[in-house]
CSV table of C-alpha atoms and ligand atoms in Angstrom, one decimal:
chain,number,residue,atom,x,y,z
A,1480,MET,CA,-21.2,21.2,10.5
A,1481,SER,CA,-17.7,19.6,10.9
A,1482,ILE,CA,-16.5,16.7,8.9
A,1483,LEU,CA,-16.5,14.7,12.2
A,1484,SER,CA,-20.0,15.5,13.0
A,1485,ASP,CA,-21.1,14.7,9.4
A,1486,ILE,CA,-19.4,11.3,9.8
A,1487,LEU,CA,-21.0,10.4,13.1
A,1488,THR,CA,-24.6,11.6,12.0
A,1489,HIS,CA,-24.2,9.5,8.9
A,1490,ASN,CA,-22.9,6.6,10.8
A,1491,THR,CA,-25.9,6.5,13.3
A,1492,ARG,CA,-28.2,6.3,10.3
A,1493,PHE,CA,-26.1,3.7,8.6
A,1494,VAL,CA,-26.0,1.3,11.5
A,1495,GLU,CA,-29.9,1.9,12.2
A,1496,ARG,CA,-30.8,1.0,8.6
A,1497,ARG,CA,-28.6,-2.0,8.7
A,1498,GLU,CA,-26.8,-0.7,5.6
A,1499,TYR,CA,-23.8,-2.8,6.6
A,1500,GLU,CA,-25.4,-6.0,5.7
A,1501,PRO,CA,-24.1,-6.2,2.1
A,1502,PHE,CA,-20.6,-5.9,3.5
A,1503,LEU,CA,-20.7,-8.7,6.1
A,1504,THR,CA,-17.7,-11.1,5.6
A,1505,ASP,CA,-14.9,-12.9,7.5
A,1506,PRO,CA,-11.4,-11.6,8.0
A,1507,PHE,CA,-9.8,-14.0,5.4
A,1508,PRO,CA,-9.3,-12.7,1.9
A,1509,ASP,CA,-11.4,-14.8,-0.5
A,1510,LYS,CA,-8.9,-14.0,-3.2
A,1511,LYS,CA,-5.9,-14.8,-1.1
A,1512,LEU,CA,-4.5,-11.4,-2.2
A,1513,VAL,CA,-2.8,-8.5,-0.5
A,1514,VAL,CA,-2.8,-5.2,-2.3
A,1515,LEU,CA,-0.3,-2.5,-1.5
A,1516,THR,CA,-1.3,0.8,-3.0
A,1517,CYS,CA,-1.2,4.5,-2.5
A,1518,MET,CA,-3.5,6.6,-0.3
A,1519,ASP,CA,-4.4,8.8,-3.3
A,1520,THR,CA,-8.0,10.1,-3.0
A,1521,ARG,CA,-8.8,9.2,-6.6
A,1522,LEU,CA,-8.1,5.5,-5.8
A,1523,VAL,CA,-10.5,5.1,-2.9
A,1524,GLU,CA,-13.4,3.6,-4.9
A,1525,LEU,CA,-11.7,3.5,-8.3
A,1526,LEU,CA,-9.1,1.0,-7.6
A,1527,PRO,CA,-11.3,-1.8,-5.9
A,1528,ARG,CA,-13.8,-1.4,-8.8
A,1529,ALA,CA,-11.1,-1.5,-11.4
A,1530,MET,CA,-9.6,-4.6,-9.9
A,1531,ASN,CA,-12.9,-6.3,-9.1
A,1532,ILE,CA,-12.1,-6.3,-5.4
A,1533,ARG,CA,-15.1,-6.4,-3.2
A,1534,ASN,CA,-15.4,-6.6,0.6
A,1535,GLY,CA,-13.7,-9.7,1.8
A,1536,ASP,CA,-11.6,-10.3,-1.3
A,1537,ALA,CA,-8.3,-8.8,-0.3
A,1538,LYS,CA,-6.1,-7.2,2.3
A,1539,VAL,CA,-5.4,-3.7,1.3
A,1540,ILE,CA,-2.5,-1.8,2.7
A,1541,LYS,CA,-2.2,1.9,1.8
A,1542,ASN,CA,0.5,4.5,2.3
A,1543,ALA,CA,1.9,7.6,0.4
A,1544,GLY,CA,3.2,6.1,-2.8
A,1545,ALA,CA,2.8,2.4,-2.0
A,1546,ILE,CA,6.4,2.5,-0.7
A,1547,VAL,CA,7.9,-0.2,1.5
A,1548,SER,CA,10.4,2.2,3.2
A,1549,HIS,CA,12.0,-0.4,5.5
A,1550,PRO,CA,12.1,-4.2,5.3
A,1551,PHE,CA,11.2,-4.3,9.0
A,1552,GLY,CA,8.7,-1.6,9.1
A,1553,SER,CA,4.9,-1.7,9.4
A,1554,VAL,CA,4.2,-2.3,5.6
A,1555,MET,CA,6.3,-5.4,5.4
A,1556,ARG,CA,4.9,-6.7,8.8
A,1557,SER,CA,1.4,-6.3,7.4
A,1558,VAL,CA,2.3,-8.3,4.3
A,1559,LEU,CA,3.7,-11.1,6.4
A,1560,VAL,CA,0.7,-11.2,8.8
A,1561,ALA,CA,-1.6,-11.4,5.7
A,1562,VAL,CA,0.5,-14.3,4.4
A,1563,TYR,CA,1.1,-16.3,7.5
A,1564,GLU,CA,-2.1,-15.5,9.6
A,1565,LEU,CA,-4.6,-14.7,7.1
A,1566,MET,CA,-3.8,-17.1,4.3
A,1567,ALA,CA,-2.9,-14.6,1.5
A,1568,ASP,CA,-0.6,-16.1,-1.1
A,1569,GLU,CA,-0.2,-13.3,-3.7
A,1570,VAL,CA,0.8,-9.7,-3.2
A,1571,ALA,CA,0.1,-7.0,-5.8
A,1572,VAL,CA,1.9,-3.6,-5.5
A,1573,VAL,CA,-0.2,-1.0,-7.4
A,1574,GLY,CA,1.3,2.3,-8.1
A,1575,HIS,CA,-0.4,5.0,-10.0
A,1576,TYR,CA,0.4,7.6,-12.7
A,1577,GLY,CA,0.7,11.2,-11.3
A,1578,CYS,CA,1.6,10.1,-7.8
A,1579,GLY,CA,2.4,12.9,-5.4
A,1580,MET,CA,5.4,11.0,-4.2
A,1581,THR,CA,7.2,11.6,-7.4
A,1582,GLY,CA,10.1,13.9,-6.7
A,1583,LEU,CA,8.9,14.7,-3.1
A,1584,SER,CA,11.5,17.0,-1.7
A,1585,CYS,CA,12.5,16.6,1.9
A,1586,ALA,CA,13.7,20.2,2.0
A,1587,ARG,CA,10.4,21.4,0.8
A,1588,VAL,CA,8.4,19.4,3.4
A,1589,LEU,CA,10.7,20.6,6.2
A,1590,GLN,CA,10.4,24.2,5.1
A,1591,LYS,CA,6.6,23.8,5.4
A,1592,ALA,CA,7.0,22.5,8.9
A,1593,LEU,CA,9.1,25.3,9.9
A,1594,ASP,CA,6.5,27.7,8.3
A,1595,ARG,CA,3.8,25.9,10.4
A,1596,GLY,CA,5.7,26.5,13.6
A,1597,VAL,CA,8.0,23.5,14.1
A,1598,PRO,CA,11.0,25.1,15.8
A,1599,PRO,CA,14.4,24.8,13.8
A,1600,ALA,CA,16.0,23.3,16.9
A,1601,THR,CA,13.6,20.4,16.6
A,1602,LEU,CA,15.0,19.5,13.2
A,1603,GLN,CA,18.5,19.8,14.5
A,1604,THR,CA,17.7,17.5,17.4
A,1605,LEU,CA,16.3,14.9,15.2
A,1606,GLU,CA,19.3,15.0,12.9
A,1607,HIS,CA,21.6,14.7,15.9
A,1608,SER,CA,19.6,11.7,17.0
A,1609,GLY,CA,20.6,9.9,13.9
A,1610,ILE,CA,17.3,10.1,12.1
A,1611,ASP,CA,18.0,10.5,8.4
A,1612,LEU,CA,15.1,12.9,7.4
A,1613,GLN,CA,16.5,13.2,4.0
A,1614,ARG,CA,16.2,9.6,3.2
A,1615,TRP,CA,12.8,9.2,5.1
A,1616,LEU,CA,11.1,12.2,3.5
A,1617,THR,CA,12.0,11.5,-0.1
A,1618,GLY,CA,9.8,9.9,-2.7
A,1619,PHE,CA,10.8,8.3,-6.0
A,1620,ASP,CA,11.9,9.5,-9.4
A,1621,SER,CA,9.0,7.9,-11.0
A,1622,PRO,CA,6.1,5.9,-9.7
A,1623,GLU,CA,7.2,2.8,-11.8
A,1624,ASP,CA,10.6,2.9,-10.0
A,1625,GLY,CA,8.7,3.1,-6.7
A,1626,VAL,CA,6.6,-0.1,-7.6
A,1627,ARG,CA,9.8,-1.9,-8.8
A,1628,GLN,CA,11.5,-1.0,-5.5
A,1629,SER,CA,8.6,-2.1,-3.2
A,1630,VAL,CA,8.2,-5.4,-5.2
A,1631,ALA,CA,11.9,-6.0,-4.8
A,1632,VAL,CA,11.9,-5.4,-1.0
A,1633,ILE,CA,8.8,-7.6,-0.6
A,1634,ARG,CA,10.2,-10.4,-3.0
A,1635,GLN,CA,13.6,-10.5,-1.5
A,1636,HIS,CA,12.5,-10.4,2.2
A,1637,PRO,CA,14.0,-13.2,4.2
A,1638,LEU,CA,10.7,-14.0,5.8
A,1639,LEU,CA,8.6,-14.2,2.7
A,1640,PRO,CA,7.8,-17.8,1.6
A,1641,ARG,CA,9.4,-18.3,-1.9
A,1642,GLU,CA,6.0,-19.4,-3.4
A,1643,VAL,CA,4.3,-16.2,-2.8
A,1644,ALA,CA,3.8,-14.4,-6.1
A,1645,VAL,CA,4.6,-10.6,-5.9
A,1646,HIS,CA,3.2,-8.6,-8.7
A,1647,GLY,CA,3.9,-4.9,-9.9
A,1648,LEU,CA,1.2,-2.9,-11.5
A,1649,MET,CA,0.4,0.6,-12.4
A,1650,ILE,CA,-3.1,2.1,-12.3
A,1651,SER,CA,-4.4,5.2,-14.1
A,1652,PRO,CA,-6.2,7.4,-11.5
A,1653,ASP,CA,-8.6,8.6,-14.2
A,1654,THR,CA,-9.7,5.5,-16.1
A,1655,GLY,CA,-8.6,2.7,-13.8
A,1656,ARG,CA,-6.6,1.0,-16.6
A,1657,LEU,CA,-4.0,-1.4,-15.3
A,1658,ASP,CA,-0.6,-1.8,-16.7
A,1659,LEU,CA,1.5,-4.8,-15.7
A,1660,LEU,CA,5.1,-4.1,-14.7
A,1661,ILE,CA,6.1,-7.2,-13.1
A,1662,ASP,CA,4.3,-10.6,-13.4
A,1663,GLY,CA,4.9,-12.2,-10.0
A,1664,TYR,CA,4.3,-15.7,-11.4
A,1665,ALA,CA,7.2,-15.4,-13.7
A,1666,ASP,CA,9.3,-13.7,-11.1
A,1667,ARG,CA,8.5,-16.1,-8.4
A,1668,ALA,CA,11.6,-17.6,-6.9
A,1669,GLY,CA,9.8,-20.9,-6.2
A,1670,PRO,CA,11.4,-24.4,-6.4
A,1671,VAL,CA,10.9,-24.6,-10.2
A,1672,ALA,CA,12.4,-21.3,-10.9
A,1673,ALA,CA,15.2,-21.9,-8.6
A,1674,ALA,CA,16.0,-25.4,-10.2
A,1675,ARG,CA,15.9,-23.7,-13.6
A,1676,SER,CA,18.4,-21.0,-12.6
A,1677,GLU,CA,20.7,-23.6,-11.1
A,1678,ARG,CA,21.2,-25.3,-14.5
B,879,LIG,ZN1,0.2,8.3,-5.0
């Protein structure tokens, strides 16, 4: 059986047996929290358990490396939608040790694309169209750096309300232990912090 048919067979039983009932909730995050984290398979169940996030508690945005690659891309848009439309008022960027985006090499990815049949002319066309593949397909030197960069892009975004706290954390993909990198309450550029810095 294919994975797809496994999923569909399971799904029919899941719905028939009303196994969804424990998960019923509304679209608003009870903890008023947005989590941006990595798509790593080890975090699928571990991260919510380790952070005590249940269905209905948080908006969870995932991509490779928990990276905000562009201040006007889809990740930042999701954060803003969560804040303005869904009443989230804190953001937690959660990177993890051993992230595959550490040292991701653009050249290596493109070589694999060529090996899988993408014509070399396609890469040239993309480059001539002004697409900076090198920048787009590059990870970070360390996952901690990645978290700091993502927090900075979110924190400094011109459309993010100043009172929203943006935290940075690292999680162990084995034990679920969290290490705090950036305390968003201390870093928050709210009226109090701003007044303090003006003195
Ligand atoms: Zn990762």
